[in-house]
Amino acid sequence: MTYELNVAHLYGDLMNTYGDVGNILALNYYAKQMDVHLNVQVVSLEEDFHAADYDLAFFGGGQDFEQTIVAKDIQTKKAELIKFIESGGPLLAICGGYQLLGHYYIGADGEKLPGIGALDHYTLAQDHNRFIGDIVIKNQETGETYHGFENHQGRTFIGKGERPLGNVVSGKGNNGEDGTEGAIYKNVYCSYFHGPILTRNGDIAKHLLVAALKRKFPHDDFSQQEALPIPATF
Amino acid sequence: MSLRSGVATFAGRSSYWFLHTFLHGGSSLPGKITLKLDPQILRSLGAKYDVIVITGTNGKTLTTALTVSVLHEKYPTILTNPTGSNMEQGIVTTFLNAKRPKSGRPLAVLEVDEANVIKVTQYIQPKAFVFTNIFRDQMDRYGEIYTTYQKILDGVALAPNATIIANGDSPIFNSKQLPNPIQYYGFDDQPDRDFKAKPNTDGVLCPNCQHILHYHTLTYSNQGKYFCPNCGFKRPELTYRLTKLGQQTPTSSQFDIDGHSFQITVGGTYNIYNALAAYAVGRFMGVAPEQITHAFTANEQVFGRQEVIDVNGKRVTIILVKNPVGLDQVLHMIGTDTQPFSFVGLLNANYADGIDTSWIWDGDFEQLADSNIPTFITGGERYKDITFRLKVAGVPDSKHIVEPNLEKVVDRIQEVPTDRVYVLATYTAMLQLRKILASKGFIKEGLGV
């Protein structure tokens, strides 16, 4: 393969609920079609994340217990993660990963757990309720429609500099109130879609891969990669 | 028995008789009626029995059936609940349906849903609990592995004298201090190494110090001879040990437990755990190893879940899949077939299947794509999801038939180039397929799962 990208699977051994690994598999599937080889590495507890080592990152969702442990550990990676994000590093964050990139989230037992504040959102809990079911959203800028399955207790409110990943066509979305789902900030994509998101929405995989390629190889032409057709899979 | 319990029991028994005489069945309604009349009915119904409760995510049904077979070697009368009736109502119905024991204290071996353990222990003090495993299961309905285990423990807390017979290879069963006597069973057939579980594995945090667990040996998922290099937490001493693993095929497994040789007519490492659990209960109850060997070989029908159907000369094995670990293990098991076979994956996402299909991404379809399977068929209501899963796994389009319509899937199955066909199906997809197979005369009944 002509190109190589280094992918950090953040806490891949702890944050893997709801088939999150499918995102890595789908990323690999589309990367191959773009003549790109992915080196995927799990970066877990007590391991360093160096922004310069990675071209792309994925951060999935976990069970409550695992997330409380990750919430503590991720503070040690905060500075480098922010460096990665601010320098345009493409990152996909799902559910717990999404919540931990923001200011804080309220855990299952009502405890307020800090995130890393890289993105300007926060997450509240809801009592005895989860948003569960199929969801469809539309991204206003690209006109793309995304299909997925949501299953989350947290209600997230996006903030400064963040655009929603899409507006809810059917389903609940970020908080069941404002009609938004997920968040985009620079090259960071956040969502509550499990399902997993990239397996049904290859366009997002393409955006992430192309952003990573352009960032790593600024002088190359990736128009062919950008033109890769993504047939519907849902 | 109080008057109230007596009236409730009579009403339940009458409705059971009515349902089964005139309406061909009904395993929860009689229990429901009885519970309505006397919510504490289990207290009087269960009082005469020594009760063994079998619970956990996977393997409850087969472990229960195997345990009953094993205990039958020593105990003539055993009450047990039929497949699926593992909630309170079904358990009440089971007791109502029982012939009244003439003398002595008969045994009841009950499969109990994780959240329903407390419904039993509120009224009955079991003699033993059997814990099979706790995995992620249909996440749209159940909680996480820790909350599932806590539900079981809430029930166990009401029966602190009952012996727990637990899967020692599962770290979660060693995560809480309990007053109960505990016996563990597990695999002990490999030399020690030092490694971690593969990244996509649940439940690998040390419950003591929250570091990632390491393993000396690992069977599947997060089960094995685990240890924490940070704090010294490790797998407990095993009471019952699988000492040797012999040949495994999709229809047979050979193994030694505590030095005794066994063979069961079903494949899959997960089923060896079920047999190991049944062995452990048998030994706990004083059944001799030779008797257990006899029970395993004499009762082949308890393995009936993996039914083989002749579809115009094709040997079709239908296997129910419902959660990630189960799926992964079934994929691994069919991979042990030495004969060529074709693969069919049928995916629905109705309530009984789990409405979230994300779990299919946790199965190792990649291994299947790498093997020499000539034909793959995908179908069912969510055929697009399972089709893309196989595509990503590396199945080439030239070998892949996409056929949403199950009627036509049955036609396609008859055209594959192999004699053997494995059909992996979710619950409602399996019911639909069986109905079609019945209408075409390949099987007698449409609903016998």
XYZ file of C-alpha atoms in Angstrom:
683
model
C 0.000 0.000 0.000
C 1.161 3.494 -0.773
C 0.126 5.225 2.444
C 0.350 4.314 6.101
C -1.591 5.834 8.959
C -1.034 5.218 12.669
C -4.293 4.847 14.544
C -4.634 5.141 18.318
C -7.479 3.046 19.699
C -7.926 4.867 22.989
C -8.646 2.445 25.843
C -9.582 -0.201 23.264
C -9.453 -2.862 25.975
C -11.896 -1.034 28.256
C -14.088 1.099 26.026
C -15.527 -1.461 23.654
C -19.204 -1.850 24.469
C -21.767 -2.187 21.650
C -19.446 -3.551 18.986
C -17.279 -0.426 18.940
C -14.512 -2.484 17.374
C -16.677 -2.469 14.234
C -15.534 1.114 13.735
C -11.924 -0.011 13.531
C -12.898 -2.797 11.125
C -14.874 -0.422 8.902
C -12.068 2.136 8.957
C -9.721 -0.594 7.791
C -12.161 -1.710 5.083
C -12.393 1.767 3.546
C -8.683 2.479 4.082
C -7.779 -0.547 1.955
C -9.924 0.820 -0.853
C -8.005 4.100 -0.561
C -4.634 2.388 -0.834
C -3.963 3.093 2.842
C -2.562 0.694 5.430
C -3.608 1.278 9.057
C -1.418 0.448 12.044
C -3.837 0.244 14.950
C -2.514 0.404 18.483
C -4.446 0.252 21.738
C -3.446 3.045 24.144
C -4.754 2.128 27.587
C -4.304 2.761 31.305
C -0.913 4.131 32.386
C 0.287 4.262 28.804
C 1.394 7.509 27.210
C -0.408 9.072 24.299
C 2.002 11.161 22.223
C 0.136 13.393 19.794
C 2.986 13.205 17.282
C 2.827 9.401 17.077
C -0.694 9.180 15.655
C -2.520 10.281 12.530
C -5.984 9.236 13.603
C -7.664 8.254 16.867
C -10.749 6.313 17.911
C -12.346 6.463 21.345
C -15.318 4.157 22.011
C -17.843 3.853 24.812
C -17.586 1.665 27.884
C -19.509 0.292 30.809
C -20.005 2.614 33.784
C -17.354 0.962 35.930
C -14.709 1.000 33.204
C -15.564 4.610 32.379
C -14.935 5.799 35.922
C -11.431 4.292 35.724
C -10.808 5.798 32.299
C -12.089 9.199 33.481
C -9.243 9.254 36.019
C -6.536 7.951 33.721
C -7.370 10.181 30.779
C -6.353 13.262 32.790
C -2.741 12.123 32.329
C -3.257 12.191 28.545
C -5.200 15.452 28.532
C -2.459 17.797 27.294
C -1.384 15.562 24.422
C -4.960 14.811 23.385
C -5.742 18.527 23.255
C -2.559 19.080 21.253
C -3.661 16.366 18.817
C -7.166 17.808 18.462
C -6.081 21.459 18.137
C -3.562 20.562 15.448
C -6.340 19.049 13.339
C -5.871 15.411 14.286
C -8.913 13.412 13.163
C -10.643 11.680 16.037
C -13.874 9.712 16.275
C -15.431 9.537 19.734
C -18.521 7.495 20.563
C -20.737 7.642 23.649
C -18.404 7.526 26.695
C -15.523 8.705 24.538
C -17.663 11.629 23.385
C -18.608 12.473 26.965
C -15.013 12.348 28.214
C -13.793 14.814 25.578
C -16.163 17.377 27.091
C -16.106 19.139 30.446
C -17.811 16.504 32.583
C -20.471 13.847 32.716
C -22.728 12.614 35.475
C -22.106 8.932 36.156
C -24.658 6.220 36.837
C -24.523 6.827 40.605
C -24.978 10.592 40.214
C -21.310 11.389 40.670
C -19.876 14.187 38.517
C -16.878 12.891 36.614
C -14.524 15.283 34.877
C -13.670 14.959 31.209
C -10.710 16.692 29.608
C -12.569 19.763 28.361
C -11.059 19.516 24.891
C -14.509 20.190 23.475
C -17.064 22.575 24.936
C -19.872 20.173 25.847
C -21.137 18.665 29.071
C -23.328 15.664 29.858
C -26.118 15.279 32.374
C -27.826 12.089 33.506
C -31.477 11.232 33.235
C -33.383 9.253 35.818
C -34.559 5.744 34.977
C -34.571 6.397 31.277
C -32.359 5.701 28.314
C -32.609 6.844 24.748
C -32.727 3.537 22.889
C -33.573 2.843 19.274
C -32.903 3.449 15.618
C -31.966 7.012 14.740
C -31.586 9.012 11.528
C -29.888 12.416 11.343
C -29.005 14.835 8.585
C -25.833 16.893 8.384
C -26.820 20.343 7.120
C -23.427 21.219 5.645
C -22.754 18.101 3.606
C -26.367 17.099 3.088
C -25.411 13.584 4.149
C -27.876 11.439 6.047
C -26.564 9.134 8.779
C -28.304 6.018 10.106
C -27.593 4.406 13.428
C -28.721 2.969 16.720
C -28.562 4.997 19.913
C -28.489 3.628 23.445
C -27.472 6.185 26.049
C -28.465 7.454 29.428
C -26.421 10.650 29.211
C -27.869 13.889 27.795
C -25.204 15.993 26.158
C -25.346 19.720 25.417
C -22.893 20.982 22.827
C -21.127 24.334 23.201
C -18.858 26.913 21.634
C -17.166 25.987 18.384
C -19.100 22.743 18.074
C -21.554 21.973 15.299
C -23.875 19.001 15.604
C -22.950 15.924 13.598
C -26.500 16.155 12.350
C -30.032 17.241 13.048
C -32.371 14.550 14.249
C -34.779 13.282 11.608
C -36.036 10.453 13.821
C -34.799 9.363 17.231
C -33.626 11.334 20.265
C -30.081 12.581 19.669
C -27.835 14.436 22.101
C -30.407 15.279 24.718
C -33.897 14.702 23.385
C -34.530 18.454 23.421
C -32.633 20.534 20.913
C -32.808 18.255 17.886
C -29.041 17.865 17.587
C -27.008 14.685 17.523
C -23.289 14.379 18.078
C -20.702 17.070 17.582
C -18.043 18.182 15.122
C -15.073 20.290 16.182
C -12.131 20.741 13.795
C -11.543 17.128 12.661
C -13.169 15.568 15.713
C -16.417 13.677 15.178
C -18.505 12.750 18.195
C -21.717 10.738 18.319
C -24.019 8.532 20.343
C -24.421 6.174 17.390
C -23.487 2.651 18.132
C -24.321 0.251 15.527
C -21.295 0.975 15.048
C -21.382 4.361 13.331
C -18.806 3.792 10.562
C -20.291 0.496 9.405
C -23.496 2.204 8.362
C -22.032 5.583 7.544
C -18.996 5.068 5.366
C -18.980 8.756 4.501
C -17.771 9.574 7.996
C -15.011 6.974 7.672
C -14.016 8.651 4.423
C -13.936 12.138 5.993
C -11.707 10.861 8.807
C -9.304 9.022 6.522
C -9.019 11.856 4.005
C -8.446 14.390 6.797
C -5.682 12.192 8.213
C -4.063 11.739 4.791
C -4.144 15.474 3.989
C -2.663 16.297 7.353
C 0.142 13.762 7.114
C 0.925 14.192 3.421
C 0.092 17.853 2.742
C 1.689 17.860 -0.727
C -0.105 14.845 -2.160
C -3.286 14.833 -4.174
C -6.094 12.860 -2.557
C -8.884 13.698 -4.978
C -9.168 10.017 -5.900
C -9.617 9.027 -2.256
C -12.169 11.768 -1.832
C -14.076 10.465 -4.833
C -14.332 6.916 -3.429
C -17.962 5.886 -3.816
C -19.627 4.757 -0.583
C -22.570 2.452 -1.296
C -25.292 2.346 1.339
C -24.966 -0.524 3.822
C -28.049 0.030 5.969
C -50.011 -24.959 53.377
C -52.240 -22.013 54.248
C -55.773 -21.756 52.922
C -54.729 -18.918 50.640
C -51.820 -20.926 49.211
C -54.087 -23.920 48.841
C -56.655 -21.963 46.864
C -53.941 -20.372 44.736
C -52.319 -23.717 44.058
C -55.649 -25.233 43.087
C -56.396 -22.353 40.716
C -52.959 -22.618 39.146
C -53.164 -26.390 38.736
C -56.647 -26.124 37.251
C -55.585 -23.503 34.741
C -52.540 -25.597 33.836
C -54.786 -28.603 33.245
C -57.194 -26.481 31.198
C -54.453 -24.903 29.070
C -52.747 -28.175 28.378
C -55.924 -30.131 27.742
C -57.672 -27.657 25.485
C -55.129 -25.105 24.294
C -51.887 -27.026 23.785
C -49.780 -25.475 26.437
C -48.949 -22.356 28.367
C -46.043 -22.243 30.767
C -46.419 -18.879 32.424
C -50.157 -18.169 32.731
C -50.878 -20.710 35.489
C -47.967 -19.241 37.455
C -49.303 -15.779 36.838
C -52.772 -16.683 38.122
C -51.340 -18.406 41.167
C -49.034 -15.502 41.976
C -51.930 -13.096 41.716
C -53.838 -15.064 44.333
C -50.834 -15.673 46.562
C -47.653 -13.683 45.846
C -45.746 -15.812 48.373
C -46.806 -19.103 46.833
C -43.215 -20.259 46.265
C -42.761 -20.501 50.013
C -45.257 -23.343 50.309
C -44.626 -24.856 46.885
C -40.861 -25.026 47.351
C -40.832 -26.040 51.004
C -40.646 -29.757 50.235
C -37.669 -29.492 47.908
C -33.918 -29.189 48.017
C -33.363 -26.522 45.395
C -30.388 -25.931 43.126
C -30.485 -22.633 41.227
C -28.574 -22.311 37.958
C -28.021 -18.794 36.676
C -25.722 -16.700 34.471
C -25.793 -15.235 30.977
C -25.025 -18.157 28.689
C -25.454 -21.910 29.044
C -28.194 -21.979 31.681
C -30.496 -24.296 29.770
C -27.946 -26.927 28.820
C -26.237 -26.783 32.212
C -29.610 -27.337 33.865
C -30.445 -30.268 31.592
C -27.012 -31.821 32.079
C -27.146 -31.322 35.832
C -30.530 -33.040 35.960
C -29.095 -35.969 33.955
C -26.135 -36.246 36.278
C -28.210 -36.054 39.449
C -30.686 -38.601 38.106
C -27.898 -41.146 38.571
C -28.462 -40.822 42.298
C -31.798 -39.067 42.789
C -34.874 -40.637 41.163
C -37.190 -37.633 41.411
C -36.007 -34.283 40.131
C -38.162 -31.307 39.346
C -36.891 -28.961 36.653
C -38.227 -26.136 34.497
C -38.567 -26.368 30.741
C -36.628 -24.129 28.385
C -37.394 -20.478 28.650
C -39.537 -20.623 31.784
C -36.842 -19.151 33.969
C -38.752 -16.174 35.361
C -40.859 -16.246 38.532
C -44.112 -17.194 36.784
C -42.508 -20.061 34.900
C -40.902 -21.355 38.082
C -44.234 -21.276 39.903
C -45.820 -23.136 36.991
C -43.053 -25.732 37.195
C -43.818 -26.441 40.840
C -47.578 -26.504 40.166
C -47.091 -29.021 37.397
C -45.032 -31.372 39.564
C -46.367 -34.651 40.771
C -46.576 -34.503 44.527
C -43.640 -36.442 45.963
C -44.684 -39.508 47.908
C -41.820 -39.561 50.356
C -38.409 -38.114 51.086
C -37.076 -34.768 50.007
C -36.965 -34.483 46.229
C -34.631 -32.196 44.332
C -35.524 -29.226 42.200
C -32.933 -28.050 39.674
C -34.060 -24.685 38.380
C -32.767 -22.487 35.606
C -33.325 -18.960 36.889
C -32.991 -15.694 35.030
C -30.354 -13.449 36.614
C -32.831 -10.821 37.816
C -35.228 -13.462 39.126
C -32.834 -15.142 41.573
C -34.160 -12.852 44.288
C -37.735 -13.886 43.512
C -36.752 -17.427 44.417
C -34.605 -16.695 47.482
C -37.266 -14.471 49.002
C -39.203 -17.650 49.710
C -36.852 -20.592 49.308
C -33.389 -21.271 50.736
C -31.536 -23.071 47.944
C -28.987 -25.720 48.720
C -26.685 -24.445 45.990
C -26.284 -21.779 43.326
C -24.479 -22.457 40.076
C -22.924 -19.440 38.301
C -22.143 -20.153 34.634
C -20.759 -16.848 33.360
C -21.648 -13.176 32.912
C -21.239 -11.657 29.501
C -22.724 -8.723 27.675
C -26.174 -9.772 26.562
C -28.756 -7.872 24.537
C -27.668 -4.478 25.765
C -30.908 -2.795 24.754
C -32.610 -4.664 27.586
C -30.079 -5.770 30.161
C -27.519 -3.635 31.911
C -23.826 -4.084 32.152
C -21.998 -7.172 33.401
C -21.497 -5.637 36.855
C -25.154 -4.707 37.311
C -26.201 -8.159 36.101
C -23.926 -9.800 38.669
C -25.236 -7.470 41.358
C -28.788 -8.617 40.581
C -27.705 -12.200 41.182
C -25.915 -11.214 44.408
C -28.994 -9.386 45.693
C -30.745 -12.738 45.496
C -27.842 -14.705 46.939
C -27.666 -12.333 49.912
C -30.957 -13.813 51.165
C -29.420 -17.310 51.185
C -26.001 -16.957 52.835
C -25.756 -20.658 53.686
C -26.191 -21.959 50.155
C -23.022 -23.238 48.511
C -21.989 -21.341 45.402
C -20.557 -23.449 42.605
C -19.008 -20.896 40.280
C -17.019 -20.725 37.092
C -13.579 -19.997 38.554
C -12.222 -18.813 35.208
C -14.524 -15.781 35.199
C -12.924 -12.925 37.186
C -16.265 -11.359 38.111
C -17.167 -14.345 40.325
C -14.118 -13.574 42.456
C -14.783 -9.848 42.731
C -16.974 -9.698 45.840
C -16.519 -11.178 49.290
C -19.491 -13.405 50.120
C -20.353 -15.284 53.319
C -21.387 -18.381 51.331
C -19.183 -21.439 50.962
C -17.791 -21.347 47.411
C -16.475 -24.039 45.087
C -14.888 -23.206 41.755
C -14.585 -25.120 38.514
C -12.316 -24.212 35.611
C -9.788 -25.195 32.986
C -6.358 -26.336 34.079
C -4.920 -28.082 31.036
C -2.237 -25.685 29.770
C 1.213 -24.591 30.952
C 1.387 -21.045 32.312
C 2.298 -18.124 30.079
C 1.895 -14.375 30.591
C -0.299 -12.352 28.232
C -3.359 -10.106 28.045
C -6.800 -10.843 26.597
C -7.412 -9.453 23.113
C -8.454 -5.789 23.194
C -12.109 -6.341 22.387
C -12.796 -8.259 25.617
C -15.088 -7.217 28.453
C -14.397 -7.461 32.138
C -10.605 -7.370 32.222
C -10.215 -4.799 35.002
C -8.813 -6.132 38.258
C -11.634 -5.734 40.821
C -9.043 -4.990 43.497
C -6.819 -2.317 42.004
C -8.323 -1.579 38.581
C -5.304 -2.533 36.537
C -5.678 -4.608 33.390
C -5.646 -8.320 34.186
C -3.059 -10.639 32.689
C -3.539 -14.329 31.949
C -1.518 -17.489 32.374
C -4.032 -19.338 30.191
C -7.243 -18.249 28.518
C -10.150 -20.273 27.115
C -12.364 -17.630 25.529
C -13.582 -14.092 26.178
C -12.184 -13.063 29.584
C -12.191 -16.570 31.071
C -9.012 -18.247 32.134
C -6.240 -18.383 34.694
C -6.191 -14.652 35.256
C -3.913 -12.685 37.554
C -3.131 -9.064 38.299
C 0.572 -8.256 38.021
C -0.028 -5.122 40.086
C -1.736 -6.382 43.263
C -1.541 -10.164 43.113
C -5.264 -10.776 42.663
C -5.647 -14.098 40.868
C -7.891 -16.974 39.965
C -8.928 -18.878 43.103
C -7.937 -22.489 43.703
C -10.146 -24.755 41.649
C -12.187 -27.486 43.306
C -13.017 -29.182 39.994
C -10.439 -28.997 37.227
C -10.554 -29.729 33.535
C -7.207 -31.466 33.304
C -7.041 -32.331 29.614
C -8.747 -31.077 26.486
C -8.991 -33.680 23.736
C -10.461 -33.532 20.252
C -13.189 -30.988 19.558
C -15.547 -31.092 16.562
C -18.906 -29.328 16.057
C -20.655 -32.472 17.309
C -18.322 -33.847 19.952
C -15.857 -32.895 22.652
C -13.428 -35.068 24.568
C -11.913 -33.948 27.837
C -10.730 -35.067 31.257
C -12.016 -33.622 34.511
C -10.003 -34.395 37.639
C -8.326 -37.148 35.618
C -11.563 -38.853 34.498
C -12.286 -39.029 30.752
C -15.534 -37.709 29.347
C -17.127 -37.334 25.961
C -20.164 -35.235 25.091
C -22.017 -35.209 21.794
C -21.908 -31.488 21.273
C -19.155 -29.119 20.194
C -17.973 -25.780 21.538
C -15.703 -24.944 24.437
C -18.653 -23.173 26.053
C -20.470 -26.499 26.257
C -17.483 -28.069 27.998
C -17.925 -25.385 30.668
C -21.576 -26.435 30.927
C -20.525 -30.061 31.371
C -17.901 -28.986 33.895
C -20.582 -27.159 35.875
C -22.854 -30.233 35.800
C -19.917 -32.395 36.898
C -19.227 -29.998 39.777
C -22.824 -30.103 40.979
C -22.831 -33.882 40.638
C -19.686 -34.241 42.740
C -21.048 -31.738 45.271
C -24.168 -33.905 45.575
C -22.200 -37.126 45.879
C -22.518 -38.547 42.368
C -19.492 -40.669 41.395
C -17.385 -39.756 38.325
C -18.325 -43.062 36.626
C -21.987 -42.213 37.065
C -21.350 -38.800 35.510
C -19.651 -40.441 32.524
C -22.756 -42.572 32.162
C -25.065 -39.562 32.442
C -23.162 -37.648 29.750
C -23.268 -40.514 27.256
C -26.699 -41.909 28.073
C -28.536 -38.627 27.715
C -27.576 -37.369 24.295
C -30.974 -35.771 23.816
C -30.145 -33.027 26.314
C -27.873 -31.598 23.648
C -30.915 -31.206 21.406
C -30.420 -27.533 20.750
C -28.047 -28.173 17.892
C -30.524 -29.969 15.737
C -29.512 -31.301 12.357
C -32.166 -31.120 9.654
C -32.070 -32.980 6.360
C -33.006 -30.529 3.610
C -33.067 -32.573 0.414
C -29.793 -34.255 1.236
C -28.130 -31.225 2.814
C -27.179 -31.733 6.439
C -28.318 -28.411 7.883
C -27.380 -27.443 11.442
C -29.302 -24.491 12.843
C -27.634 -22.669 15.728
C -29.207 -19.888 17.754
C -26.999 -16.842 18.282
C -27.929 -13.970 20.557
C -24.927 -12.223 22.057
C -21.308 -11.414 21.181
C -19.490 -14.065 23.196
C -21.955 -16.759 22.166
C -21.641 -15.765 18.523
C -17.868 -15.747 18.637
C -17.803 -19.191 20.234
C -20.240 -20.657 17.709
C -18.091 -19.299 14.862
C -15.092 -20.892 16.479
C -16.925 -24.183 16.964
C -18.089 -24.591 13.366
C -14.509 -23.817 12.370
C -13.547 -27.153 13.968
C -15.507 -29.081 11.316
C -13.092 -31.118 9.208
C -15.642 -31.510 6.407
C -16.401 -28.739 3.876
C -19.456 -26.649 4.728
C -21.414 -23.603 3.643
C -22.398 -20.762 5.929
C -25.743 -19.020 6.366
C -26.219 -15.971 8.617
C -29.785 -14.826 9.356
C -30.241 -11.600 11.281
C -33.424 -10.118 12.704
C -33.678 -7.285 15.201
C -37.039 -7.794 16.837
C -37.448 -7.474 20.591
C -36.683 -11.156 21.198
C -33.505 -10.919 19.113
C -32.301 -7.688 20.667
C -33.174 -4.595 18.633
C -29.542 -3.486 18.453
C -27.470 -5.379 15.891
C -24.090 -3.953 16.941
C -23.035 -7.231 18.600
C -22.413 -8.904 15.251
C -19.237 -6.811 15.022
C -17.762 -8.665 17.996
C -17.865 -12.064 16.288
C -14.717 -13.260 14.563
C -16.159 -13.556 11.056
C -12.664 -12.769 9.762
C -11.532 -16.269 10.703
C -14.494 -17.682 8.771
C -13.680 -15.614 5.683
C -10.118 -16.931 5.758
C -11.217 -20.563 5.758
C -12.222 -22.531 2.688
C -15.988 -21.976 2.734
C -17.327 -22.011 -0.862
C -20.671 -20.287 -0.263
C -21.943 -17.703 2.181
C -25.630 -16.756 2.346
C -26.961 -13.812 4.341
C -30.611 -13.066 4.974
C -33.287 -12.031 7.432
C -34.923 -8.697 8.143
C -31.577 -7.033 8.892
C -29.734 -8.765 6.049
C -27.941 -5.540 5.127
C -26.148 -5.429 8.478
C -24.989 -9.046 8.362
C -24.117 -8.759 4.674
C -21.816 -5.809 5.302
C -20.309 -7.599 8.304
C -19.227 -10.455 6.016
C -17.980 -8.045 3.360
C -15.794 -6.267 5.897
C -14.574 -9.637 7.171
C -13.275 -10.293 3.673
C -15.875 -12.579 2.095
C -15.635 -11.973 -1.677
C -18.813 -11.108 -3.574
C -18.278 -14.146 -5.809
C -18.920 -16.486 -2.856
C -21.641 -14.406 -1.245
C -25.372 -14.762 -1.896
C -27.557 -12.037 -0.400
C -31.111 -13.289 0.039
C -33.361 -11.437 2.483
C -36.315 -13.756 1.886
C -36.036 -16.842 4.099
C -38.234 -18.924 1.806
C -35.652 -18.390 -0.930
C -32.806 -18.954 1.527
C -34.158 -22.489 1.931
C -34.024 -22.877 -1.882
C -30.461 -21.528 -2.027
C -29.370 -23.889 0.754
C -30.296 -26.819 -1.506
C -27.990 -25.469 -4.229
C -24.777 -25.018 -2.214
C -21.818 -27.196 -3.288
C -21.324 -28.771 0.159
C -23.291 -31.459 1.987
C -23.033 -29.596 5.252
C -24.585 -26.233 5.992
C -24.391 -24.203 9.196
C -27.177 -21.709 9.760
C -26.572 -19.123 12.460
C -29.801 -17.313 13.244
C -31.198 -14.931 15.810
C -34.236 -16.061 17.751
C -37.090 -14.792 15.578
C -35.173 -15.553 12.379
C -34.841 -19.125 13.608
C -38.578 -19.369 14.337
C -39.387 -18.031 10.867
C -36.961 -20.424 9.218
C -38.338 -23.399 11.122
C -41.855 -22.479 10.088
C -40.782 -22.500 6.437
C -38.897 -25.770 6.866
C -42.024 -27.233 8.477
C -44.295 -26.003 5.681
C -41.989 -27.657 3.164
C -42.061 -30.871 5.159
C -38.410 -30.896 6.247
C -39.312 -30.836 9.915
C -42.470 -31.857 11.714
C -43.145 -28.953 13.995
C -42.755 -25.264 13.455
C -41.952 -24.034 16.897
C -39.949 -26.608 18.793
C -36.955 -24.651 19.960
